[in-house]
Amino acid sequence: MSKEKSVKPASGDKRTIGITRANEHSLAALVAAGGFGSELDAAKFAMAHAIEQGTEVGTIEGTNTKWNIGTVDADASLRALIESFYGAVAEPYRLIEYLINDGLRLLDSGDVPPNVIKLIPAAKLKRVEETADGTAD
Amino acid sequence: MLRLTRLRLTNFGPFKGEQSIDFPQEDGVTIIYGENMRGKTSLLNAIRFAFFGRILGRGRRDTALHKVGNWEEAAENKVFGFEVGLDMTHAGARYRLVRTFKPRPGVTEPKDDGDYVQDYFLERDGVVLSRGQSKTELERILPEQIARFFLFDGELLQEYEDLLVAESDMGPKISDAIERILGMPVLTNTRDSLTAAKERAENRHARAAQGDQKTREFGNQLAALQSERTVLQTDLERQEKDLDGLRTRKTGLEEAMRKMQRVMALFDKRDVLESDIKTLKEAVAGKKERLGGSMASAWCALLGDKMRAAITDLRARETQLQTVLIRTSVLASLAADGQTTCPACLQPVSDEARQHVQDSLAQHGGAAGADEQREVTAVRRRIAALEQFIGDANPQALRLEWDSIAQDERQIYAKGNEIKEIDAQIADVNEEAVRRTRSDLESVIKQISLLEQGLGKTREALHNNAVYRDNLQRKLDKFAGSGFEVERRRRDLAADLEALFVRGIDVFREQLRRKVEADATAHFLQLTSEPDYAGLRINDSYGLTIIHKDGSDIPVRSAGAEHIVALSLVGALQNNAPLRGPIIVDSPFGRLDATHTDKTVAALPSMAEQVVVLVYEDELAPARARAGLKGHLKAEWTLVRRSARHTELKPRKD
């Protein structure tokens, strides 16, 4: 699919990126609601949502591996993006993993902001349906 | 002359229990008033049931008899079935006809017609007739084929328009019924007998020719042709019978289709909606697949503003770093040995100043600007990455894709709701039966077409057969004085008699048509309120066209005019028929305005000696009827409501 190259992470940085068990359902729901072609596209969307919502630098434990970083960021442009927003972090891929998981958590738990609804109209419908079912938070 | 004297009903339709109506013995009109759903049509059907054991529903189709018994009596007392008794006089004899429809022995909760048994008996002058005699008598008193001219309603009157349509299926049947009531079968049956006699004589003639050596070959050929004729005639009769059956079936199916028209339209609409939904779903699936590709860069759109702001900051940083790097480059030039002027301002540089620069550069280990160079490279890499991501972001295009999908999904939802509404409307409809009716009709139309082609071929073969036979017979006729001369004369006599009757029928039919036309015109002019109408013109099928006083045809006529023309025809047929009987008519004024109603009421006594009219009061008010009929009005009855399922027959007293 993507041009997978051997991206060299900083020593100690992650070579794979994963999703926590708690976020698995959230990722699947996002893929369905957003009509994404792949889980990775949806994960990047979650990452962008976390960045946009001002998530600070952090790390997450207990993830199940999903992708190799060569798949996630073949040309290291994602790392460049992270460095643009967070400066020259020591472990950008660990941060990317954290941002993906935090974004999924935010999308699953909070009100969906208008900028997300503009891009994924079904996200709003999903909230409405859940409220109607009494399954909303 | 058939005259009804009494009708007795037991649990027939809304007529709960045993009830009866007595008809006056003198000539004139009886009016039975009843509002809608009180049982006027049931009375007409009761008479139909008594005579023929059948009941016609809407669309002239047989009604399931098990539904005709009184519901209240069945619900309250578990009494099922019904009985109709009809007292009448005909040709000087008194008749009593009783027909029953009762549950079979042992059946306590009958469900359908199969759980019932129908029986009847006919008494003549107090003597019960055998089943065979009863059948013959009933056929003589009122043949079912002509009942339409005695027992009718608006729906039946409407069918007479088919007589004007040459290719209609109903027209030939009605024409046949008209000829029946006019007594034509007496002549046509005689003609058919003479045709059979002629054919027998032809066969004998052929056999005689076979017995003579000189004519044996011709005789053999003639006998073979006669055998072929017999086969062809049998085929023709079978094909005509099949065609008649198919046409009857087609008429029934067309009527059923007319009744199902609304339902069929709903089915068609649902089919279209389901097809639309399928197409839309396929479109949505395709759009979603394309959307999957587009959504790969959706995250870029989410960070668009933030990335643009970051690029601004990064460009500022890049500028700062570039300034530092230029400055470092200038300083390096200044520090170079032998450099006496400043490369920037071109002013002389003192040795002291150069030394100061060299010392300063040495403090960075001889690599001044290296950090800035690395950083500017990183900054440029980030700017390039962000610009690429911003370029990938296309929120407007995504929006359009989502909108297009949403629009399709809204249509799917709306069409789905329409289907639900249609399903609710046709919940009680047997869809398979409706679709089967349509396919049956298509199939019957195809069969009719094929059979008509087959009939054409059989007729052509019969014609050719007749030509060959004529040729052979002419050749045989040249052998005068031979031993089969007697048979030849016998054959010629039979042929002459047949020809005489064929011609006689044509003449008689033409005379009858002229009489019917004249009488129908007389009735019509009495009934119509339009002074510009001069009369009616009859066609070969007894269809009647209104003629304007300038001699032209009136090509299109209203339902009311149709009614008047049909009543005129019925009156004319009554005038010219050897078989006379009562007219019992259900709601004949429904389509007529006040003037035509008055004229029709006034004309009723002249149409038949006994007339029974079933009306609702808005159609014909009692005062209007009394004024119009005067002394011709012999009795008035009312259908009185006791409950939705219980009507009582009462003489009208007001």
Tab-separated table of C-alpha atoms in Angstrom, chain B residues 5-403:
chain	number	residue	atom	x	y	z
B	5	THR	CA	-95.840	-13.174	-7.511
B	6	ARG	CA	-93.832	-13.648	-4.324
B	7	LEU	CA	-90.237	-13.691	-3.174
B	8	ARG	CA	-89.391	-15.425	0.128
B	9	LEU	CA	-85.984	-15.059	1.745
B	10	THR	CA	-84.518	-16.930	4.674
B	11	ASN	CA	-81.250	-15.537	6.069
B	12	PHE	CA	-80.280	-14.253	2.649
B	13	GLY	CA	-77.744	-11.401	2.983
B	14	PRO	CA	-79.040	-8.791	5.402
B	15	PHE	CA	-82.536	-10.339	5.354
B	16	LYS	CA	-82.387	-12.120	8.686
B	17	GLY	CA	-84.898	-14.824	9.442
B	18	GLU	CA	-87.779	-15.495	7.078
B	19	GLN	CA	-89.093	-12.506	5.127
B	20	SER	CA	-91.126	-12.102	1.980
B	21	ILE	CA	-92.332	-9.600	-0.548
B	22	ASP	CA	-95.549	-9.930	-2.538
B	23	PHE	CA	-95.668	-8.571	-6.055
B	24	PRO	CA	-98.949	-7.163	-7.424
B	25	GLN	CA	-100.792	-9.320	-9.935
B	26	GLU	CA	-101.803	-6.490	-12.220
B	27	ASP	CA	-99.491	-4.779	-14.721
B	28	GLY	CA	-97.461	-1.898	-13.347
B	29	VAL	CA	-94.459	-0.875	-11.343
B	30	THR	CA	-93.292	-1.908	-7.871
B	31	ILE	CA	-90.697	0.292	-6.188
B	32	ILE	CA	-88.462	-0.956	-3.379
B	33	TYR	CA	-86.670	1.825	-1.517
B	34	GLY	CA	-83.461	1.182	0.352
B	35	GLU	CA	-80.424	3.231	1.236
B	36	ASN	CA	-76.947	2.003	0.403
B	37	MET	CA	-75.903	-1.246	2.118
B	38	ARG	CA	-79.490	-2.117	3.070
B	39	GLY	CA	-79.791	-4.966	0.553
B	40	LYS	CA	-81.200	-3.754	-2.784
B	41	THR	CA	-78.598	-5.644	-4.772
B	42	SER	CA	-79.154	-8.638	-2.474
B	43	LEU	CA	-82.810	-8.739	-3.595
B	44	LEU	CA	-81.749	-8.793	-7.243
B	45	ASN	CA	-79.220	-11.485	-6.410
B	46	ALA	CA	-81.812	-13.511	-4.518
B	47	ILE	CA	-83.904	-13.747	-7.692
B	48	ARG	CA	-80.777	-14.582	-9.690
B	49	PHE	CA	-79.889	-17.275	-7.145
B	50	ALA	CA	-83.379	-18.770	-7.246
B	51	PHE	CA	-83.261	-19.165	-11.018
B	52	PHE	CA	-79.610	-19.982	-11.675
B	53	GLY	CA	-77.984	-20.917	-8.356
B	54	ARG	CA	-75.439	-18.143	-8.831
B	55	ILE	CA	-74.840	-14.688	-7.427
B	56	LEU	CA	-72.957	-11.985	-9.243
B	57	GLY	CA	-70.719	-9.568	-7.422
B	58	ARG	CA	-68.973	-6.484	-8.657
B	59	GLY	CA	-67.371	-7.013	-12.036
B	60	ARG	CA	-70.087	-9.582	-12.878
B	61	ARG	CA	-68.076	-12.300	-11.234
B	62	ASP	CA	-69.552	-15.134	-9.236
B	63	THR	CA	-69.621	-14.424	-5.538
B	64	ALA	CA	-68.668	-17.100	-3.030
B	65	LEU	CA	-72.048	-18.253	-1.737
B	66	HIS	CA	-70.881	-19.059	1.791
B	67	LYS	CA	-70.472	-15.327	2.347
B	68	VAL	CA	-74.092	-14.598	1.464
B	69	GLY	CA	-75.838	-16.073	4.520
B	70	ASN	CA	-76.944	-13.673	7.247
B	71	TRP	CA	-73.935	-12.903	9.459
B	72	GLU	CA	-75.973	-11.989	12.524
B	73	GLU	CA	-77.872	-15.251	12.479
B	74	ALA	CA	-74.622	-17.153	12.024
B	75	ALA	CA	-72.930	-15.257	14.868
B	76	GLU	CA	-75.844	-15.362	17.314
B	77	ASN	CA	-77.474	-18.701	16.630
B	78	LYS	CA	-74.891	-20.627	14.625
B	79	VAL	CA	-77.392	-20.877	11.788
B	80	PHE	CA	-75.569	-20.999	8.480
B	81	GLY	CA	-76.757	-20.974	4.888
B	82	PHE	CA	-79.870	-19.507	3.313
B	83	GLU	CA	-82.969	-20.236	1.244
B	84	VAL	CA	-84.818	-18.367	-1.497
B	85	GLY	CA	-88.327	-19.151	-2.645
B	86	LEU	CA	-89.876	-17.646	-5.772
B	87	ASP	CA	-93.545	-17.935	-6.701
B	88	MET	CA	-94.415	-17.064	-10.288
B	89	THR	CA	-96.815	-17.647	-13.140
B	90	HIS	CA	-95.877	-18.540	-16.682
B	91	ALA	CA	-97.979	-19.631	-19.668
B	92	GLY	CA	-101.024	-20.181	-17.497
B	93	ALA	CA	-99.262	-22.319	-14.877
B	94	ARG	CA	-98.319	-21.512	-11.281
B	95	TYR	CA	-94.740	-22.262	-10.300
B	96	ARG	CA	-92.951	-22.394	-6.986
B	97	LEU	CA	-89.155	-22.494	-7.111
B	98	VAL	CA	-87.191	-23.081	-3.884
B	99	ARG	CA	-83.421	-23.137	-3.791
B	100	THR	CA	-81.343	-23.724	-0.666
B	101	PHE	CA	-77.700	-23.423	0.288
B	102	LYS	CA	-77.170	-25.296	3.547
B	103	PRO	CA	-74.177	-26.793	5.385
B	104	ARG	CA	-73.384	-30.378	4.515
B	105	PRO	CA	-74.560	-32.904	7.073
B	106	GLY	CA	-72.085	-33.063	9.933
B	107	VAL	CA	-70.558	-29.625	9.229
B	108	THR	CA	-71.220	-27.339	12.202
B	109	GLU	CA	-68.825	-24.485	11.395
B	110	PRO	CA	-68.736	-24.232	7.598
B	111	LYS	CA	-65.781	-22.267	6.238
B	112	ASP	CA	-66.170	-22.183	2.478
B	113	ASP	CA	-68.487	-23.156	-0.339
B	114	GLY	CA	-67.199	-26.720	-0.181
B	115	ASP	CA	-68.780	-27.091	3.269
B	116	TYR	CA	-72.242	-26.403	1.823
B	117	VAL	CA	-74.601	-28.182	-0.493
B	118	GLN	CA	-76.961	-26.444	-2.924
B	119	ASP	CA	-80.340	-27.946	-3.756
B	120	TYR	CA	-83.594	-26.866	-5.401
B	121	PHE	CA	-87.017	-28.019	-6.435
B	122	LEU	CA	-89.669	-26.676	-8.794
B	123	GLU	CA	-93.393	-27.105	-8.330
B	124	ARG	CA	-95.849	-26.645	-11.197
B	125	ASP	CA	-99.480	-26.215	-10.207
B	126	GLY	CA	-98.722	-27.863	-6.863
B	127	VAL	CA	-96.827	-30.820	-8.335
B	128	VAL	CA	-93.127	-31.182	-7.691
B	129	LEU	CA	-91.307	-31.790	-10.955
B	130	SER	CA	-88.448	-34.215	-11.469
B	131	ARG	CA	-84.933	-32.774	-11.652
B	132	GLY	CA	-84.866	-33.194	-15.430
B	133	GLN	CA	-88.301	-31.606	-15.905
B	134	SER	CA	-87.385	-28.794	-13.545
B	135	LYS	CA	-84.260	-28.041	-15.544
B	136	THR	CA	-86.153	-28.005	-18.819
B	137	GLU	CA	-88.943	-25.828	-17.397
B	138	LEU	CA	-86.530	-23.322	-15.900
B	139	GLU	CA	-84.633	-23.129	-19.177
B	140	ARG	CA	-87.919	-22.393	-20.907
B	141	ILE	CA	-89.176	-19.869	-18.319
B	142	LEU	CA	-86.002	-17.825	-18.112
B	143	PRO	CA	-82.838	-18.990	-19.927
B	144	GLU	CA	-79.770	-17.753	-18.119
B	145	GLN	CA	-78.245	-16.429	-21.327
B	146	ILE	CA	-80.977	-13.804	-21.643
B	147	ALA	CA	-81.433	-13.032	-17.948
B	148	ARG	CA	-79.462	-9.829	-18.437
B	149	PHE	CA	-82.527	-8.300	-20.157
B	150	PHE	CA	-84.749	-8.998	-17.152
B	151	LEU	CA	-82.465	-8.670	-14.143
B	152	PHE	CA	-79.999	-5.852	-14.468
B	153	ASP	CA	-78.247	-2.929	-12.850
B	154	GLY	CA	-76.256	0.085	-13.939
B	155	GLU	CA	-73.070	-1.925	-14.261
B	156	LEU	CA	-74.697	-4.343	-16.677
B	157	LEU	CA	-76.307	-1.547	-18.683
B	158	GLN	CA	-72.852	-0.080	-19.139
B	159	GLU	CA	-71.750	-3.216	-20.997
B	160	TYR	CA	-74.007	-2.467	-23.960
B	161	GLU	CA	-71.465	0.078	-25.109
B	162	ASP	CA	-69.300	-2.915	-26.073
B	163	LEU	CA	-71.761	-3.654	-28.882
B	164	LEU	CA	-70.375	-0.638	-30.682
B	165	VAL	CA	-66.794	-1.875	-30.394
B	166	ALA	CA	-66.160	-4.417	-33.130
B	167	GLU	CA	-63.157	-6.052	-31.478
B	168	SER	CA	-64.565	-6.215	-27.941
B	169	ASP	CA	-64.805	-9.628	-26.313
B	170	MET	CA	-68.076	-8.855	-24.575
B	171	GLY	CA	-69.849	-7.552	-27.699
B	172	PRO	CA	-70.275	-10.940	-29.453
B	173	LYS	CA	-71.598	-12.506	-26.232
B	174	ILE	CA	-74.197	-9.775	-25.813
B	175	SER	CA	-75.127	-9.951	-29.511
B	176	ASP	CA	-75.631	-13.678	-29.081
B	177	ALA	CA	-77.825	-13.074	-26.023
B	178	ILE	CA	-79.843	-10.486	-27.969
B	179	GLU	CA	-80.450	-12.936	-30.790
B	180	ARG	CA	-81.488	-15.506	-28.220
B	181	ILE	CA	-84.127	-13.277	-26.652
B	182	LEU	CA	-85.349	-12.353	-30.126
B	183	GLY	CA	-85.954	-16.053	-30.891
B	184	MET	CA	-83.272	-16.375	-33.528
B	185	PRO	CA	-82.103	-19.803	-32.272
B	186	VAL	CA	-85.320	-21.366	-33.622
B	187	LEU	CA	-84.192	-20.471	-37.120
B	188	THR	CA	-80.470	-20.989	-36.644
B	189	ASN	CA	-81.020	-24.413	-35.079
B	190	THR	CA	-83.152	-25.396	-38.094
B	191	ARG	CA	-80.469	-24.149	-40.444
B	192	ASP	CA	-77.859	-26.179	-38.554
B	193	SER	CA	-80.097	-29.266	-38.835
B	194	LEU	CA	-80.441	-28.707	-42.569
B	195	THR	CA	-76.683	-28.264	-42.896
B	196	ALA	CA	-76.220	-31.589	-41.137
B	197	ALA	CA	-78.832	-33.155	-43.434
B	198	LYS	CA	-77.046	-31.773	-46.474
B	199	GLU	CA	-73.728	-33.187	-45.288
B	200	ARG	CA	-75.319	-36.574	-44.696
B	201	ALA	CA	-76.757	-36.463	-48.235
B	202	GLU	CA	-73.339	-35.538	-49.599
B	203	ASN	CA	-71.835	-38.513	-47.821
B	204	ARG	CA	-74.454	-40.861	-49.261
B	205	HIS	CA	-73.834	-39.387	-52.667
B	206	ALA	CA	-70.109	-40.044	-52.327
B	207	ARG	CA	-70.708	-43.582	-51.147
B	208	ALA	CA	-72.993	-44.196	-54.132
B	209	ALA	CA	-70.276	-42.885	-56.449
B	210	GLN	CA	-67.790	-45.241	-54.869
B	211	GLY	CA	-70.076	-48.146	-55.767
B	212	ASP	CA	-69.965	-47.385	-59.478
B	213	GLN	CA	-66.806	-48.364	-61.369
B	214	LYS	CA	-66.905	-45.297	-63.622
B	215	THR	CA	-67.110	-42.877	-60.735
B	216	ARG	CA	-65.245	-44.836	-58.076
B	217	GLU	CA	-62.140	-42.689	-58.177
B	218	PHE	CA	-64.168	-39.452	-57.822
B	219	GLY	CA	-66.253	-41.063	-55.078
B	220	ASN	CA	-63.156	-42.075	-53.178
B	221	GLN	CA	-61.720	-38.600	-53.415
B	222	LEU	CA	-65.025	-37.056	-52.377
B	223	ALA	CA	-65.367	-39.397	-49.394
B	224	ALA	CA	-61.827	-38.521	-48.318
B	225	LEU	CA	-62.632	-34.823	-48.557
B	226	GLN	CA	-65.833	-35.339	-46.575
B	227	SER	CA	-63.893	-37.145	-43.868
B	228	GLU	CA	-61.429	-34.289	-43.842
B	229	ARG	CA	-64.326	-31.841	-43.576
B	230	THR	CA	-65.662	-33.704	-40.537
B	231	VAL	CA	-62.260	-33.517	-38.860
B	232	LEU	CA	-61.883	-29.841	-39.747
B	233	GLN	CA	-65.377	-29.032	-38.483
B	234	THR	CA	-64.660	-30.816	-35.217
B	235	ASP	CA	-61.433	-28.834	-34.945
B	236	LEU	CA	-63.272	-25.632	-35.737
B	237	GLU	CA	-65.924	-26.281	-33.100
B	238	ARG	CA	-63.298	-27.124	-30.528
B	239	GLN	CA	-61.255	-24.050	-31.396
B	240	GLU	CA	-64.331	-21.802	-31.302
B	241	LYS	CA	-65.325	-23.263	-27.957
B	242	ASP	CA	-61.801	-22.799	-26.618
B	243	LEU	CA	-61.721	-19.257	-27.969
B	244	ASP	CA	-65.062	-18.495	-26.366
B	245	GLY	CA	-63.764	-19.855	-23.065
B	246	LEU	CA	-60.580	-17.830	-23.360
B	247	ARG	CA	-62.510	-14.667	-24.197
B	248	THR	CA	-64.748	-15.169	-21.191
B	249	ARG	CA	-61.662	-15.693	-19.091
B	250	LYS	CA	-60.063	-12.594	-20.580
B	251	THR	CA	-63.143	-10.522	-19.763
B	252	GLY	CA	-63.076	-11.792	-16.195
B	253	LEU	CA	-59.363	-11.132	-15.850
B	254	GLU	CA	-59.698	-7.661	-17.352
B	255	GLU	CA	-62.460	-6.880	-14.914
B	256	ALA	CA	-60.327	-8.222	-12.090
B	257	MET	CA	-57.456	-6.094	-13.358
B	258	ARG	CA	-59.700	-3.025	-13.440
B	259	LYS	CA	-60.628	-3.692	-9.834
B	260	MET	CA	-57.000	-4.218	-8.969
B	261	GLN	CA	-55.882	-1.189	-10.925
B	262	ARG	CA	-55.101	0.819	-7.822
B	263	VAL	CA	-53.336	-2.115	-6.201
B	264	MET	CA	-51.411	-2.870	-9.373
B	265	ALA	CA	-50.344	0.765	-9.560
B	266	LEU	CA	-49.118	0.470	-5.985
B	267	PHE	CA	-47.197	-2.710	-6.787
B	268	ASP	CA	-45.654	-1.047	-9.823
B	269	LYS	CA	-44.741	1.972	-7.774
B	270	ARG	CA	-43.175	-0.228	-5.127
B	271	ASP	CA	-41.188	-2.094	-7.785
B	272	VAL	CA	-39.894	1.216	-9.137
B	273	LEU	CA	-39.044	2.392	-5.623
B	274	GLU	CA	-37.218	-0.849	-4.837
B	275	SER	CA	-35.286	-0.556	-8.077
B	276	ASP	CA	-34.451	3.086	-7.274
B	277	ILE	CA	-33.257	2.093	-3.818
B	278	LYS	CA	-31.079	-0.655	-5.275
B	279	THR	CA	-29.538	1.809	-7.739
B	280	LEU	CA	-29.031	4.396	-5.014
B	281	LYS	CA	-27.437	1.850	-2.698
B	282	GLU	CA	-25.034	0.839	-5.442
B	283	ALA	CA	-24.237	4.509	-6.022
B	284	VAL	CA	-23.683	5.049	-2.304
B	285	ALA	CA	-21.404	2.006	-2.125
B	286	GLY	CA	-19.320	3.402	-5.002
B	287	LYS	CA	-19.211	6.854	-3.473
B	288	LYS	CA	-18.188	5.432	-0.102
B	289	GLU	CA	-15.384	3.520	-1.734
B	290	ARG	CA	-14.141	6.717	-3.340
B	291	LEU	CA	-14.675	8.529	-0.067
B	292	GLY	CA	-12.419	5.978	1.653
B	293	GLY	CA	-9.578	7.198	-0.535
B	294	SER	CA	-10.405	10.830	0.046
B	295	MET	CA	-10.682	10.368	3.815
B	296	ALA	CA	-7.002	9.315	3.932
B	297	SER	CA	-6.116	12.995	4.052
B	298	ALA	CA	-9.037	14.122	6.210
B	299	TRP	CA	-6.722	14.472	9.180
B	300	CYS	CA	-4.746	17.105	7.221
B	301	ALA	CA	-7.921	19.189	6.923
B	302	LEU	CA	-8.391	18.941	10.679
B	303	LEU	CA	-4.991	20.561	11.272
B	304	GLY	CA	-5.130	23.029	8.385
B	305	ASP	CA	-5.168	26.227	10.483
B	306	LYS	CA	-2.650	24.913	12.947
B	307	MET	CA	-0.293	23.873	10.153
B	308	ARG	CA	-0.577	27.232	8.439
B	309	ALA	CA	0.263	28.968	11.727
B	310	ALA	CA	3.204	26.604	12.245
B	311	ILE	CA	4.506	27.347	8.742
B	312	THR	CA	4.429	31.060	9.524
B	313	ASP	CA	6.478	30.468	12.695
B	314	LEU	CA	8.842	28.133	10.897
B	315	ARG	CA	9.392	30.605	8.092
B	316	ALA	CA	10.231	33.319	10.643
B	317	ARG	CA	12.677	30.945	12.259
B	318	GLU	CA	14.116	30.068	8.877
B	319	THR	CA	14.690	33.786	8.207
B	320	GLN	CA	16.380	34.211	11.560
B	321	LEU	CA	18.636	31.263	10.887
B	322	GLN	CA	19.429	32.426	7.390
B	323	THR	CA	20.483	35.825	8.801
B	324	VAL	CA	22.758	34.134	11.274
B	325	LEU	CA	24.258	31.986	8.569
B	326	ILE	CA	24.904	34.990	6.294
B	327	ARG	CA	26.500	36.822	9.134
B	328	THR	CA	28.708	33.825	9.899
B	329	SER	CA	29.696	33.622	6.247
B	330	VAL	CA	30.639	37.310	6.199
B	331	LEU	CA	32.684	36.926	9.340
B	332	ALA	CA	34.482	33.955	7.860
B	333	SER	CA	35.369	36.070	4.851
B	334	LEU	CA	36.631	38.834	7.089
B	335	ALA	CA	38.775	36.385	8.977
B	336	ALA	CA	40.417	35.077	5.889
B	337	ASP	CA	44.160	35.903	5.531
B	338	GLY	CA	44.995	38.691	3.098
B	339	GLN	CA	41.519	40.162	3.255
B	340	THR	CA	41.921	43.947	3.604
B	341	THR	CA	38.402	45.186	2.857
B	342	CYS	CA	35.036	44.254	4.296
B	343	PRO	CA	33.048	42.138	1.727
B	344	ALA	CA	29.842	43.770	2.971
B	345	CYS	CA	30.639	47.490	3.176
B	346	LEU	CA	33.917	47.457	1.186
B	347	GLN	CA	35.595	49.545	3.908
B	348	PRO	CA	39.202	48.787	4.885
B	349	VAL	CA	39.490	46.314	7.763
B	350	SER	CA	42.203	46.825	10.322
B	351	ASP	CA	44.451	43.952	11.388
B	352	GLU	CA	43.160	44.390	14.889
B	353	ALA	CA	39.594	43.917	13.805
B	354	ARG	CA	40.452	40.840	11.708
B	355	GLN	CA	42.221	39.327	14.674
B	356	HIS	CA	39.144	39.935	16.816
B	357	VAL	CA	36.968	38.123	14.307
B	358	GLN	CA	39.419	35.241	14.056
B	359	ASP	CA	39.422	34.895	17.846
B	360	SER	CA	35.673	34.958	17.966
B	361	LEU	CA	35.325	32.256	15.302
B	362	ALA	CA	37.941	30.140	17.059
B	363	GLN	CA	35.751	30.114	20.142
B	364	HIS	CA	33.191	27.956	18.165
B	365	GLY	CA	35.908	25.401	17.402
B	366	GLY	CA	36.194	26.533	13.849
B	367	ALA	CA	32.611	25.422	13.070
B	368	ALA	CA	30.658	28.614	13.444
B	369	GLY	CA	27.110	28.326	11.888
B	370	ALA	CA	27.004	24.506	11.834
B	371	ASP	CA	24.132	24.288	14.380
B	372	GLU	CA	22.173	26.920	12.536
B	373	GLN	CA	22.751	25.073	9.287
B	374	ARG	CA	21.367	21.823	10.795
B	375	GLU	CA	18.433	23.658	12.260
B	376	VAL	CA	17.566	25.463	9.052
B	377	THR	CA	17.627	22.114	7.234
B	378	ALA	CA	15.239	20.658	9.823
B	379	VAL	CA	12.997	23.725	9.612
B	380	ARG	CA	12.856	23.477	5.845
B	381	ARG	CA	12.038	19.763	6.073
B	382	ARG	CA	9.167	20.560	8.433
B	383	ILE	CA	7.913	23.386	6.214
B	384	ALA	CA	7.987	21.044	3.212
B	385	ALA	CA	6.091	18.365	5.156
B	386	LEU	CA	3.454	20.825	6.370
B	387	GLU	CA	3.008	22.353	2.926
B	388	GLN	CA	2.553	18.876	1.476
B	389	PHE	CA	-0.091	18.041	4.111
B	390	ILE	CA	-1.898	21.347	3.544
B	391	GLY	CA	-1.857	20.596	-0.166
B	392	ASP	CA	-3.386	17.179	0.525
B	393	ALA	CA	-6.184	18.678	2.609
B	394	ASN	CA	-9.332	19.380	0.628
B	395	PRO	CA	-12.201	19.793	3.088
B	396	GLN	CA	-14.532	21.277	0.433
B	397	ALA	CA	-14.171	18.222	-1.788
B	398	LEU	CA	-14.767	15.965	1.206
B	399	ARG	CA	-17.843	17.966	2.101
B	400	LEU	CA	-19.210	17.559	-1.411
B	401	GLU	CA	-18.629	13.819	-1.280
B	402	TRP	CA	-20.353	13.535	2.097
B	403	ASP	CA	-23.234	15.724	0.908
